[in-house]
Amino acid sequence: MGIRIALAGNPNCGKTTMFNDLTGANQYVGNWPGVTVEKKEGKYTKDKDVTVTDLPGIYSLSPYSPEEIVARDYLLDGDPDVVINLIDATNLERNLYLTTQILELGLPVVIALNMMDLVEKNGDKIDVDKLSRELGCPIVPTSALKGRGMDELVKTAIELGKKGVPAAPQIRFSDEIETALAKIIDALGSRVSPATARWFAIKVLEGEERTISQLKLTDADKKTVDAIRDALETELDDDAESIVTSARYDEIAGVVDDTVKKSTKGMSTTQ
Ligand code: BGO
């Protein structure tokens, strides 16, 4: 049985460079069904049983653009064995916004901490082991441009894909938000698997229509989750989507603070 790897990341994180390095000339280019978003797939040059699917570059898994919808539908329904989430290590804070969402999907995930050559050049330090622990998935430092770390990355991805162990997202929001999420997970019951429950609960808390209609909630369940959302919005005096977005950024800022040491050379181009 072959392994299917999905490559996901922000625009400009080095995804094309990495995809070309992994697949060489073994690429097929087409469109995702129904949209004019380019779809690229290829076979790994060193093992033809490994297929790599390049997802569009995106900043979030919200359903606001065709690129985001394509990427999230593929991750949720396309059933990849493992996700390589490429992140630009010189822009960690911005890139982790997508990462924290990918980790919630219930899929095996390995992070490719790309552009490490630039981080080193700037004299910045990233505690990769700590970052891996705080996020809840393995991380392999890479430089797609220089072809560094690629073998270890694919080896880690294949192992994870074969084992099929989902990422274990470690980030937790404030108590008020976590209590609301727990109540929603309870209301969703067996409609969602334990590995995907957090993803769906967050989307339902945000009031995201697309997910709510996909879940086919009964009117009674809709009332229950609406009441949970209303109570949180009143308590925190904000709308649910902004509450979750701010909470994500707050937690990410904490993770970056814990794991990144900026050079004092003053030549860093980051943030
Ligand atoms: C240009 N290290 C470094 N230093 N650069 C990298 C790495 C890495 O690990 N990975 C990628 N890049 P894409 P998306 C460019 O094109 O793969 C560079 O959007 C330039 N071009 O070479 O396109 C990569 O697919 C002129 O840089 O990303 C590319 O995710 C001057 O990051 C850019 C400088 O990579 C984006 C850079 C004409």
PDB file of C-alpha atoms and ligand atoms in Angstrom:
ATOM      1  CA  MET A   1       0.000   0.000   0.000  1.00  0.00           C
ATOM      2  CA  GLY A   2       1.322   3.404  -0.997  1.00  0.00           C
ATOM      3  CA  ILE A   3       1.617   6.367   1.322  1.00  0.00           C
ATOM      4  CA  ARG A   4      -0.130   9.631   0.478  1.00  0.00           C
ATOM      5  CA  ILE A   5       1.504  12.793   1.735  1.00  0.00           C
ATOM      6  CA  ALA A   6      -0.278  16.162   1.668  1.00  0.00           C
ATOM      7  CA  LEU A   7       1.970  19.218   1.594  1.00  0.00           C
ATOM      8  CA  ALA A   8       0.366  22.210   3.327  1.00  0.00           C
ATOM      9  CA  GLY A   9       1.608  25.659   4.260  1.00  0.00           C
ATOM     10  CA  ASN A  10       1.367  29.437   3.875  1.00  0.00           C
ATOM     11  CA  PRO A  11       2.174  31.090   0.550  1.00  0.00           C
ATOM     12  CA  ASN A  12       5.931  31.679   0.186  1.00  0.00           C
ATOM     13  CA  CYS A  13       6.983  29.143   2.809  1.00  0.00           C
ATOM     14  CA  GLY A  14       8.930  27.171   0.178  1.00  0.00           C
ATOM     15  CA  LYS A  15       6.265  24.643  -0.788  1.00  0.00           C
ATOM     16  CA  THR A  16       6.998  24.727  -4.535  1.00  0.00           C
ATOM     17  CA  THR A  17      10.723  24.387  -3.909  1.00  0.00           C
ATOM     18  CA  MET A  18      10.109  21.414  -1.621  1.00  0.00           C
ATOM     19  CA  PHE A  19       7.543  19.784  -3.928  1.00  0.00           C
ATOM     20  CA  ASN A  20       9.988  20.016  -6.853  1.00  0.00           C
ATOM     21  CA  ASP A  21      12.806  18.599  -4.742  1.00  0.00           C
ATOM     22  CA  LEU A  22      10.644  15.665  -3.587  1.00  0.00           C
ATOM     23  CA  THR A  23       9.055  14.772  -6.916  1.00  0.00           C
ATOM     24  CA  GLY A  24      11.552  15.957  -9.556  1.00  0.00           C
ATOM     25  CA  ALA A  25      10.055  15.452 -13.002  1.00  0.00           C
ATOM     26  CA  ASN A  26       7.368  13.032 -11.758  1.00  0.00           C
ATOM     27  CA  GLN A  27       4.623  15.649 -11.552  1.00  0.00           C
ATOM     28  CA  TYR A  28       1.077  15.896 -12.849  1.00  0.00           C
ATOM     29  CA  VAL A  29      -0.549  19.305 -12.906  1.00  0.00           C
ATOM     30  CA  GLY A  30      -4.310  19.811 -13.134  1.00  0.00           C
ATOM     31  CA  ASN A  31      -7.104  21.612 -11.335  1.00  0.00           C
ATOM     32  CA  TRP A  32      -8.958  20.723  -8.164  1.00  0.00           C
ATOM     33  CA  PRO A  33     -12.487  19.580  -9.093  1.00  0.00           C
ATOM     34  CA  GLY A  34     -14.875  22.433  -9.808  1.00  0.00           C
ATOM     35  CA  VAL A  35     -12.439  25.301  -9.200  1.00  0.00           C
ATOM     36  CA  THR A  36      -9.610  26.969 -11.092  1.00  0.00           C
ATOM     37  CA  VAL A  37      -7.134  26.243  -8.344  1.00  0.00           C
ATOM     38  CA  GLU A  38      -4.058  24.379  -9.542  1.00  0.00           C
ATOM     39  CA  LYS A  39      -3.568  20.850  -8.265  1.00  0.00           C
ATOM     40  CA  LYS A  40      -0.111  19.324  -8.343  1.00  0.00           C
ATOM     41  CA  GLU A  41       0.666  15.725  -7.535  1.00  0.00           C
ATOM     42  CA  GLY A  42       3.829  13.734  -7.919  1.00  0.00           C
ATOM     43  CA  LYS A  43       5.692  10.585  -6.961  1.00  0.00           C
ATOM     44  CA  TYR A  44       8.556  10.823  -4.490  1.00  0.00           C
ATOM     45  CA  THR A  45      11.772  10.409  -6.488  1.00  0.00           C
ATOM     46  CA  LYS A  46      13.231   7.916  -4.015  1.00  0.00           C
ATOM     47  CA  ASP A  47      10.113   5.743  -3.576  1.00  0.00           C
ATOM     48  CA  LYS A  48       7.422   5.518  -6.242  1.00  0.00           C
ATOM     49  CA  ASP A  49       4.914   4.163  -3.682  1.00  0.00           C
ATOM     50  CA  VAL A  50       4.855   7.584  -2.045  1.00  0.00           C
ATOM     51  CA  THR A  51       2.547  10.194  -3.608  1.00  0.00           C
ATOM     52  CA  VAL A  52       2.874  13.866  -2.705  1.00  0.00           C
ATOM     53  CA  THR A  53      -0.122  16.191  -3.152  1.00  0.00           C
ATOM     54  CA  ASP A  54       0.685  19.896  -3.072  1.00  0.00           C
ATOM     55  CA  LEU A  55      -2.148  21.885  -1.469  1.00  0.00           C
ATOM     56  CA  PRO A  56      -2.673  25.574  -2.309  1.00  0.00           C
ATOM     57  CA  GLY A  57      -0.737  28.041  -0.140  1.00  0.00           C
ATOM     58  CA  ILE A  58      -3.114  29.324   2.564  1.00  0.00           C
ATOM     59  CA  TYR A  59      -3.012  31.266   5.853  1.00  0.00           C
ATOM     60  CA  SER A  60      -5.962  29.566   7.551  1.00  0.00           C
ATOM     61  CA  LEU A  61      -8.413  26.681   7.193  1.00  0.00           C
ATOM     62  CA  SER A  62     -11.435  28.980   7.314  1.00  0.00           C
ATOM     63  CA  PRO A  63     -13.762  28.604   4.323  1.00  0.00           C
ATOM     64  CA  TYR A  64     -13.307  32.109   2.882  1.00  0.00           C
ATOM     65  CA  SER A  65     -11.439  31.430  -0.360  1.00  0.00           C
ATOM     66  CA  PRO A  66     -11.460  28.622  -2.960  1.00  0.00           C
ATOM     67  CA  GLU A  67      -7.869  27.797  -1.932  1.00  0.00           C
ATOM     68  CA  GLU A  68      -8.808  27.403   1.733  1.00  0.00           C
ATOM     69  CA  ILE A  69     -11.848  25.282   0.864  1.00  0.00           C
ATOM     70  CA  VAL A  70      -9.862  23.008  -1.452  1.00  0.00           C
ATOM     71  CA  ALA A  71      -7.147  22.510   1.162  1.00  0.00           C
ATOM     72  CA  ARG A  72      -9.492  21.834   4.014  1.00  0.00           C
ATOM     73  CA  ASP A  73     -11.799  19.528   2.048  1.00  0.00           C
ATOM     74  CA  TYR A  74      -8.786  17.503   0.971  1.00  0.00           C
ATOM     75  CA  LEU A  75      -7.441  17.304   4.518  1.00  0.00           C
ATOM     76  CA  LEU A  76     -10.828  16.361   5.965  1.00  0.00           C
ATOM     77  CA  ASP A  77     -12.172  14.084   3.220  1.00  0.00           C
ATOM     78  CA  GLY A  78      -9.253  13.250   0.921  1.00  0.00           C
ATOM     79  CA  ASP A  79      -7.868  11.014   3.590  1.00  0.00           C
ATOM     80  CA  PRO A  80      -4.122  11.680   3.219  1.00  0.00           C
ATOM     81  CA  ASP A  81      -2.016   9.291   5.323  1.00  0.00           C
ATOM     82  CA  VAL A  82       0.101  12.134   6.661  1.00  0.00           C
ATOM     83  CA  VAL A  83       0.431  15.898   6.369  1.00  0.00           C
ATOM     84  CA  ILE A  84       3.737  17.696   5.965  1.00  0.00           C
ATOM     85  CA  ASN A  85       3.062  21.206   7.244  1.00  0.00           C
ATOM     86  CA  LEU A  86       5.749  23.466   5.888  1.00  0.00           C
ATOM     87  CA  ILE A  87       6.433  26.551   7.917  1.00  0.00           C
ATOM     88  CA  ASP A  88       8.735  29.488   7.279  1.00  0.00           C
ATOM     89  CA  ALA A  89      10.883  29.476  10.405  1.00  0.00           C
ATOM     90  CA  THR A  90      11.707  33.174   9.918  1.00  0.00           C
ATOM     91  CA  ASN A  91       7.986  33.956  10.274  1.00  0.00           C
ATOM     92  CA  LEU A  92       7.062  31.447  12.918  1.00  0.00           C
ATOM     93  CA  GLU A  93       4.289  33.399  14.613  1.00  0.00           C
ATOM     94  CA  ARG A  94       2.331  34.017  11.408  1.00  0.00           C
ATOM     95  CA  ASN A  95       2.833  30.475  10.073  1.00  0.00           C
ATOM     96  CA  LEU A  96       1.733  28.763  13.293  1.00  0.00           C
ATOM     97  CA  TYR A  97      -1.777  30.158  12.883  1.00  0.00           C
ATOM     98  CA  LEU A  98      -2.390  27.602  10.128  1.00  0.00           C
ATOM     99  CA  THR A  99      -0.365  24.937  11.945  1.00  0.00           C
ATOM    100  CA  THR A 100      -2.531  25.043  15.069  1.00  0.00           C
ATOM    101  CA  GLN A 101      -5.579  24.417  12.869  1.00  0.00           C
ATOM    102  CA  ILE A 102      -3.966  21.574  10.899  1.00  0.00           C
ATOM    103  CA  LEU A 103      -3.023  19.877  14.173  1.00  0.00           C
ATOM    104  CA  GLU A 104      -6.690  19.784  15.198  1.00  0.00           C
ATOM    105  CA  LEU A 105      -7.812  17.795  12.142  1.00  0.00           C
ATOM    106  CA  GLY A 106      -7.074  14.372  13.612  1.00  0.00           C
ATOM    107  CA  LEU A 107      -4.397  13.488  11.040  1.00  0.00           C
ATOM    108  CA  PRO A 108      -0.763  12.474  11.452  1.00  0.00           C
ATOM    109  CA  VAL A 109       1.292  15.658  10.989  1.00  0.00           C
ATOM    110  CA  VAL A 110       5.000  16.413  10.742  1.00  0.00           C
ATOM    111  CA  ILE A 111       6.215  19.991  10.593  1.00  0.00           C
ATOM    112  CA  ALA A 112       8.975  20.911   8.156  1.00  0.00           C
ATOM    113  CA  LEU A 113      10.622  23.881   9.847  1.00  0.00           C
ATOM    114  CA  ASN A 114      11.808  25.403   6.586  1.00  0.00           C
ATOM    115  CA  MET A 115      14.215  28.285   5.847  1.00  0.00           C
ATOM    116  CA  MET A 116      16.418  27.181   8.721  1.00  0.00           C
ATOM    117  CA  ASP A 117      19.441  28.378   6.738  1.00  0.00           C
ATOM    118  CA  LEU A 118      18.083  31.938   7.081  1.00  0.00           C
ATOM    119  CA  VAL A 119      17.361  31.498  10.802  1.00  0.00           C
ATOM    120  CA  GLU A 120      20.955  30.365  11.304  1.00  0.00           C
ATOM    121  CA  LYS A 121      22.294  33.218   9.177  1.00  0.00           C
ATOM    122  CA  ASN A 122      20.342  35.704  11.296  1.00  0.00           C
ATOM    123  CA  GLY A 123      21.837  34.143  14.415  1.00  0.00           C
ATOM    124  CA  ASP A 124      18.395  33.323  15.841  1.00  0.00           C
ATOM    125  CA  LYS A 125      17.840  30.146  17.851  1.00  0.00           C
ATOM    126  CA  ILE A 126      14.745  27.934  17.830  1.00  0.00           C
ATOM    127  CA  ASP A 127      14.384  25.226  20.476  1.00  0.00           C
ATOM    128  CA  VAL A 128      12.991  22.620  18.085  1.00  0.00           C
ATOM    129  CA  ASP A 129      12.384  19.905  20.712  1.00  0.00           C
ATOM    130  CA  LYS A 130      10.466  22.290  22.946  1.00  0.00           C
ATOM    131  CA  LEU A 131       8.459  23.609  19.992  1.00  0.00           C
ATOM    132  CA  SER A 132       7.606  20.030  19.051  1.00  0.00           C
ATOM    133  CA  ARG A 133       6.428  19.297  22.609  1.00  0.00           C
ATOM    134  CA  GLU A 134       4.400  22.494  22.887  1.00  0.00           C
ATOM    135  CA  LEU A 135       2.644  21.912  19.567  1.00  0.00           C
ATOM    136  CA  GLY A 136       2.197  18.124  19.771  1.00  0.00           C
ATOM    137  CA  CYS A 137       3.873  16.750  16.635  1.00  0.00           C
ATOM    138  CA  PRO A 138       7.350  15.918  15.336  1.00  0.00           C
ATOM    139  CA  ILE A 139       9.366  18.692  13.679  1.00  0.00           C
ATOM    140  CA  VAL A 140      12.198  18.317  11.168  1.00  0.00           C
ATOM    141  CA  PRO A 141      14.333  21.410  10.416  1.00  0.00           C
ATOM    142  CA  THR A 142      14.786  21.851   6.657  1.00  0.00           C
ATOM    143  CA  SER A 143      16.153  24.081   3.970  1.00  0.00           C
ATOM    144  CA  ALA A 144      14.218  23.250   0.820  1.00  0.00           C
ATOM    145  CA  LEU A 145      16.462  25.629  -1.129  1.00  0.00           C
ATOM    146  CA  LYS A 146      19.612  23.795  -0.106  1.00  0.00           C
ATOM    147  CA  GLY A 147      17.989  20.340  -0.007  1.00  0.00           C
ATOM    148  CA  ARG A 148      18.769  19.978   3.709  1.00  0.00           C
ATOM    149  CA  GLY A 149      16.721  17.766   6.027  1.00  0.00           C
ATOM    150  CA  MET A 150      14.594  16.364   3.220  1.00  0.00           C
ATOM    151  CA  ASP A 151      15.426  12.663   3.687  1.00  0.00           C
ATOM    152  CA  GLU A 152      14.723  12.820   7.408  1.00  0.00           C
ATOM    153  CA  LEU A 153      11.496  14.711   6.764  1.00  0.00           C
ATOM    154  CA  VAL A 154      10.124  12.146   4.318  1.00  0.00           C
ATOM    155  CA  LYS A 155      11.297   9.248   6.488  1.00  0.00           C
ATOM    156  CA  THR A 156       9.445  10.754   9.475  1.00  0.00           C
ATOM    157  CA  ALA A 157       6.343  11.385   7.336  1.00  0.00           C
ATOM    158  CA  ILE A 158       6.281   7.809   5.988  1.00  0.00           C
ATOM    159  CA  GLU A 159       6.701   6.309   9.465  1.00  0.00           C
ATOM    160  CA  LEU A 160       3.904   8.504  10.854  1.00  0.00           C
ATOM    161  CA  GLY A 161       1.663   7.733   7.888  1.00  0.00           C
ATOM    162  CA  LYS A 162       2.174   3.999   8.308  1.00  0.00           C
ATOM    163  CA  LYS A 163       1.426   4.167  12.041  1.00  0.00           C
ATOM    164  CA  GLY A 164      -1.556   6.449  11.442  1.00  0.00           C
ATOM    165  CA  VAL A 165      -1.220   8.197  14.792  1.00  0.00           C
ATOM    166  CA  PRO A 166      -2.935  11.607  14.742  1.00  0.00           C
ATOM    167  CA  ALA A 167      -1.182  14.724  16.031  1.00  0.00           C
ATOM    168  CA  ALA A 168      -1.859  15.497  19.680  1.00  0.00           C
ATOM    169  CA  PRO A 169      -2.466  19.266  19.710  1.00  0.00           C
ATOM    170  CA  GLN A 170      -1.244  20.669  23.017  1.00  0.00           C
ATOM    171  CA  ILE A 171      -2.474  24.227  22.772  1.00  0.00           C
ATOM    172  CA  ARG A 172      -5.305  25.038  25.159  1.00  0.00           C
ATOM    173  CA  PHE A 173      -7.358  28.219  25.274  1.00  0.00           C
ATOM    174  CA  SER A 174      -8.683  29.990  28.380  1.00  0.00           C
ATOM    175  CA  ASP A 175     -10.917  28.075  30.802  1.00  0.00           C
ATOM    176  CA  GLU A 176     -14.086  29.796  29.552  1.00  0.00           C
ATOM    177  CA  ILE A 177     -13.399  28.722  25.955  1.00  0.00           C
ATOM    178  CA  GLU A 178     -12.312  25.197  26.904  1.00  0.00           C
ATOM    179  CA  THR A 179     -15.474  24.729  28.980  1.00  0.00           C
ATOM    180  CA  ALA A 180     -17.613  25.793  26.024  1.00  0.00           C
ATOM    181  CA  LEU A 181     -15.690  23.418  23.728  1.00  0.00           C
ATOM    182  CA  ALA A 182     -16.149  20.508  26.141  1.00  0.00           C
ATOM    183  CA  LYS A 183     -19.898  21.148  26.200  1.00  0.00           C
ATOM    184  CA  ILE A 184     -20.035  21.237  22.408  1.00  0.00           C
ATOM    185  CA  ILE A 185     -18.014  18.013  22.098  1.00  0.00           C
ATOM    186  CA  ASP A 186     -20.575  16.480  24.428  1.00  0.00           C
ATOM    187  CA  ALA A 187     -23.441  17.716  22.243  1.00  0.00           C
ATOM    188  CA  LEU A 188     -21.783  16.429  19.046  1.00  0.00           C
ATOM    189  CA  GLY A 189     -21.488  12.970  20.570  1.00  0.00           C
ATOM    190  CA  SER A 190     -20.747  10.165  18.127  1.00  0.00           C
ATOM    191  CA  ARG A 191     -21.138  12.395  15.052  1.00  0.00           C
ATOM    192  CA  VAL A 192     -17.403  13.106  15.286  1.00  0.00           C
ATOM    193  CA  SER A 193     -14.472  10.810  16.027  1.00  0.00           C
ATOM    194  CA  PRO A 194     -12.407  11.519  19.151  1.00  0.00           C
ATOM    195  CA  ALA A 195      -9.443  12.616  16.965  1.00  0.00           C
ATOM    196  CA  THR A 196     -11.503  15.191  15.041  1.00  0.00           C
ATOM    197  CA  ALA A 197     -13.768  16.318  17.899  1.00  0.00           C
ATOM    198  CA  ARG A 198     -11.710  19.401  18.791  1.00  0.00           C
ATOM    199  CA  TRP A 199     -11.656  20.623  15.182  1.00  0.00           C
ATOM    200  CA  PHE A 200     -15.421  20.281  14.799  1.00  0.00           C
ATOM    201  CA  ALA A 201     -16.178  21.746  18.221  1.00  0.00           C
ATOM    202  CA  ILE A 202     -14.103  24.853  17.447  1.00  0.00           C
ATOM    203  CA  LYS A 203     -15.840  25.319  14.078  1.00  0.00           C
ATOM    204  CA  VAL A 204     -19.258  24.907  15.684  1.00  0.00           C
ATOM    205  CA  LEU A 205     -18.307  27.323  18.469  1.00  0.00           C
ATOM    206  CA  GLU A 206     -17.228  29.824  15.803  1.00  0.00           C
ATOM    207  CA  GLY A 207     -20.684  29.421  14.275  1.00  0.00           C
ATOM    208  CA  GLU A 208     -19.245  28.327  10.955  1.00  0.00           C
ATOM    209  CA  GLU A 209     -22.257  27.528   8.768  1.00  0.00           C
ATOM    210  CA  ARG A 210     -20.406  25.233   6.386  1.00  0.00           C
ATOM    211  CA  THR A 211     -19.368  22.838   9.144  1.00  0.00           C
ATOM    212  CA  ILE A 212     -22.665  23.116  11.002  1.00  0.00           C
ATOM    213  CA  SER A 213     -24.608  22.060   7.901  1.00  0.00           C
ATOM    214  CA  GLN A 214     -22.105  19.269   7.136  1.00  0.00           C
ATOM    215  CA  LEU A 215     -22.649  17.852  10.615  1.00  0.00           C
ATOM    216  CA  LYS A 216     -26.422  17.713  10.045  1.00  0.00           C
ATOM    217  CA  LEU A 217     -27.239  18.816  13.593  1.00  0.00           C
ATOM    218  CA  THR A 218     -30.825  18.400  14.744  1.00  0.00           C
ATOM    219  CA  ASP A 219     -32.763  21.544  15.630  1.00  0.00           C
ATOM    220  CA  ALA A 220     -32.436  20.651  19.306  1.00  0.00           C
ATOM    221  CA  ASP A 221     -28.645  20.254  19.001  1.00  0.00           C
ATOM    222  CA  LYS A 222     -28.410  23.539  17.105  1.00  0.00           C
ATOM    223  CA  LYS A 223     -30.267  25.250  19.949  1.00  0.00           C
ATOM    224  CA  THR A 224     -27.895  23.712  22.477  1.00  0.00           C
ATOM    225  CA  VAL A 225     -24.745  24.853  20.665  1.00  0.00           C
ATOM    226  CA  ASP A 226     -26.230  28.287  19.923  1.00  0.00           C
ATOM    227  CA  ALA A 227     -26.880  28.725  23.650  1.00  0.00           C
ATOM    228  CA  ILE A 228     -23.284  27.713  24.494  1.00  0.00           C
ATOM    229  CA  ARG A 229     -21.951  30.205  21.918  1.00  0.00           C
ATOM    230  CA  ASP A 230     -24.264  33.009  23.088  1.00  0.00           C
ATOM    231  CA  ALA A 231     -23.200  32.483  26.703  1.00  0.00           C
ATOM    232  CA  LEU A 232     -19.495  32.675  25.815  1.00  0.00           C
ATOM    233  CA  GLU A 233     -20.010  35.758  23.636  1.00  0.00           C
ATOM    234  CA  THR A 234     -21.818  37.490  26.483  1.00  0.00           C
ATOM    235  CA  GLU A 235     -19.209  36.434  29.039  1.00  0.00           C
ATOM    236  CA  LEU A 236     -16.259  37.610  26.910  1.00  0.00           C
ATOM    237  CA  ASP A 237     -18.097  40.475  25.190  1.00  0.00           C
ATOM    238  CA  ASP A 238     -16.958  39.553  21.679  1.00  0.00           C
ATOM    239  CA  ASP A 239     -18.155  37.413  18.787  1.00  0.00           C
ATOM    240  CA  ALA A 240     -17.157  33.762  18.892  1.00  0.00           C
ATOM    241  CA  GLU A 241     -14.993  33.818  15.788  1.00  0.00           C
ATOM    242  CA  SER A 242     -12.893  36.718  17.100  1.00  0.00           C
ATOM    243  CA  ILE A 243     -12.697  35.044  20.504  1.00  0.00           C
ATOM    244  CA  VAL A 244     -11.161  31.925  18.949  1.00  0.00           C
ATOM    245  CA  THR A 245      -8.854  33.884  16.605  1.00  0.00           C
ATOM    246  CA  SER A 246      -7.495  36.015  19.466  1.00  0.00           C
ATOM    247  CA  ALA A 247      -7.115  32.971  21.703  1.00  0.00           C
ATOM    248  CA  ARG A 248      -5.114  31.220  18.977  1.00  0.00           C
ATOM    249  CA  TYR A 249      -2.807  34.206  18.499  1.00  0.00           C
ATOM    250  CA  ASP A 250      -2.340  34.569  22.273  1.00  0.00           C
ATOM    251  CA  GLU A 251      -1.327  30.929  22.653  1.00  0.00           C
ATOM    252  CA  ILE A 252       0.958  31.072  19.604  1.00  0.00           C
ATOM    253  CA  ALA A 253       2.671  34.181  21.005  1.00  0.00           C
ATOM    254  CA  GLY A 254       3.335  32.216  24.203  1.00  0.00           C
ATOM    255  CA  VAL A 255       4.794  29.269  22.270  1.00  0.00           C
ATOM    256  CA  VAL A 256       7.060  31.541  20.203  1.00  0.00           C
ATOM    257  CA  ASP A 257       8.174  33.345  23.357  1.00  0.00           C
ATOM    258  CA  ASP A 258       9.076  29.997  24.954  1.00  0.00           C
ATOM    259  CA  THR A 259      11.001  28.616  21.999  1.00  0.00           C
ATOM    260  CA  VAL A 260      12.613  31.385  19.931  1.00  0.00           C
ATOM    261  CA  LYS A 261      15.637  33.391  20.950  1.00  0.00           C
ATOM    262  CA  LYS A 262      16.265  36.337  18.683  1.00  0.00           C
ATOM    263  CA  SER A 263      19.807  37.284  17.849  1.00  0.00           C
ATOM    264  CA  THR A 264      21.042  40.492  19.407  1.00  0.00           C
ATOM    265  CA  LYS A 265      23.033  41.158  16.237  1.00  0.00           C
ATOM    266  CA  GLY A 266      20.171  43.341  15.052  1.00  0.00           C
ATOM    267  CA  MET A 267      20.242  41.920  11.559  1.00  0.00           C
ATOM    268  CA  SER A 268      17.162  39.768  11.899  1.00  0.00           C
ATOM    269  CA  THR A 269      14.589  40.378   9.176  1.00  0.00           C
ATOM    270  CA  THR A 270      11.826  38.587  11.010  1.00  0.00           C
ATOM    271  CA  GLN A 271       8.584  40.020  12.375  1.00  0.00           C
TER     272      GLN A 271
HETATM  273  C1  BGO B   1      12.577  33.022  -4.630  1.00  0.00           C
HETATM  274  N1  BGO B   1      15.780  28.670   2.402  1.00  0.00           N
HETATM  275  C2  BGO B   1      15.869  29.829   1.710  1.00  0.00           C
HETATM  276  N2  BGO B   1      16.858  30.669   2.009  1.00  0.00           N
HETATM  277  N3  BGO B   1      14.996  30.152   0.740  1.00  0.00           N
HETATM  278  C3  BGO B   1      14.018  29.270   0.469  1.00  0.00           C
HETATM  279  C4  BGO B   1      13.870  28.041   1.136  1.00  0.00           C
HETATM  280  C5  BGO B   1      14.809  27.726   2.175  1.00  0.00           C
HETATM  281  O1  BGO B   1      14.750  26.701   2.858  1.00  0.00           O
HETATM  282  N4  BGO B   1      12.807  27.409   0.616  1.00  0.00           N
HETATM  283  C6  BGO B   1      12.313  28.192  -0.349  1.00  0.00           C
HETATM  284  N5  BGO B   1      13.035  29.320  -0.444  1.00  0.00           N
HETATM  285  P1  BGO B   1       8.481  28.907  -3.008  1.00  0.00           P
HETATM  286  P2  BGO B   1       5.750  28.708  -2.093  1.00  0.00           P
HETATM  287  C7  BGO B   1      13.459  34.192  -4.685  1.00  0.00           C
HETATM  288  O2  BGO B   1      11.919  32.610  -5.535  1.00  0.00           O
HETATM  289  O3  BGO B   1       8.925  27.507  -3.083  1.00  0.00           O
HETATM  290  C8  BGO B   1      12.818  30.475  -1.321  1.00  0.00           C
HETATM  291  O4  BGO B   1       5.017  29.965  -2.349  1.00  0.00           O
HETATM  292  C9  BGO B   1      13.607  34.869  -5.861  1.00  0.00           C
HETATM  293  N6  BGO B   1      12.904  34.427  -6.966  1.00  0.00           N
HETATM  294  O5  BGO B   1      13.717  29.981  -3.489  1.00  0.00           O
HETATM  295  O6  BGO B   1       8.142  29.596  -4.291  1.00  0.00           O
HETATM  296  C10 BGO B   1      12.542  30.117  -2.751  1.00  0.00           C
HETATM  297  O7  BGO B   1       5.581  27.686  -3.153  1.00  0.00           O
HETATM  298  C11 BGO B   1      14.461  35.969  -5.894  1.00  0.00           C
HETATM  299  O8  BGO B   1      12.559  32.394  -3.453  1.00  0.00           O
HETATM  300  O9  BGO B   1       7.289  29.090  -1.975  1.00  0.00           O
HETATM  301  C12 BGO B   1      11.706  31.301  -3.209  1.00  0.00           C
HETATM  302  O10 BGO B   1       5.446  28.164  -0.735  1.00  0.00           O
HETATM  303  C13 BGO B   1      15.120  36.362  -4.761  1.00  0.00           C
HETATM  304  O11 BGO B   1      11.642  31.127  -0.878  1.00  0.00           O
HETATM  305  C14 BGO B   1      10.914  31.663  -1.962  1.00  0.00           C
HETATM  306  C15 BGO B   1      14.943  35.678  -3.590  1.00  0.00           C
HETATM  307  O12 BGO B   1       9.595  29.703  -2.221  1.00  0.00           O
HETATM  308  C16 BGO B   1       9.498  31.083  -1.941  1.00  0.00           C
HETATM  309  C17 BGO B   1      14.096  34.585  -3.569  1.00  0.00           C
HETATM  310  C18 BGO B   1      13.009  35.069  -8.234  1.00  0.00           C
END
